Amino acid sequence: CAEALRFSECPVFADLDQLVQQKVQASVSSMPSCGRVEFSKLDGQKISLDVTYDMAIWHVKRNLASKLRIREENVRLAHAGHELDDERMKWAETGISYGSVVQLIVVLYQTRAPQAAASLQPTGTRTTINGTR
């Protein structure tokens, strides 16, 4: 295995990848194709949404944003202390079963990135309080 140039060439990792894939397929096949999940905001408001096991996280966020009448990029989801931030991930890959409660965080504002804030600072000469440099 140590001589393998890539993980995919190593039989141990290939077997491990196959086992992981089988586990994902088994969990997906045991899930009903559609179910209801409850999303709870910090203010106590709850929103129920039908999701499918093959629905992407970005799609769930889009549906929630539509219901809340907010922008999609202002929606954050968290479950069991982890943010669901991989937009391409399918619902089945999250391990969250139907009937669960997922935390819904609505971002009210976003601060500027440090680079953007730095570009707003004046460049060149500086003036002191008494007007001299």
Coordinates of N, CA and C in Angstrom, one line a residue, residues 13 37 39 44 77 90 106 108 112 115 118 132:
F13 N -7.7 1.4 0.8 CA -8.6 2.6 0.6 C -9.7 2.3 -0.4
V37 N -39.5 18.0 7.3 CA -38.5 18.4 8.2 C -39.0 19.8 8.8
F39 N -38.0 23.3 10.5 CA -36.8 24.3 10.6 C -37.2 25.3 11.7
G44 N -38.1 31.3 17.7 CA -39.2 30.4 18.0 C -40.1 30.0 16.8
L77 N -28.2 26.9 7.8 CA -28.9 25.8 8.4 C -27.8 25.1 9.3
K90 N -26.4 16.4 -0.9 CA -27.8 15.9 -0.9 C -28.4 15.7 0.5
V106 N -31.2 33.2 10.2 CA -31.4 34.2 9.2 C -30.3 35.3 9.5
L108 N -29.0 38.7 9.2 CA -29.6 40.0 9.0 C -28.7 41.0 8.2
R112 N -18.2 43.5 5.9 CA -17.4 43.5 4.7 C -16.2 42.6 5.0
Q115 N -10.4 42.8 3.1 CA -9.8 43.4 1.9 C -10.7 44.5 1.4
A118 N -10.3 47.5 3.8 CA -9.0 48.1 3.6 C -8.9 49.0 2.3
T132 N -0.9 69.8 9.9 CA 0.4 69.5 9.3 C 0.6 68.0 9.1

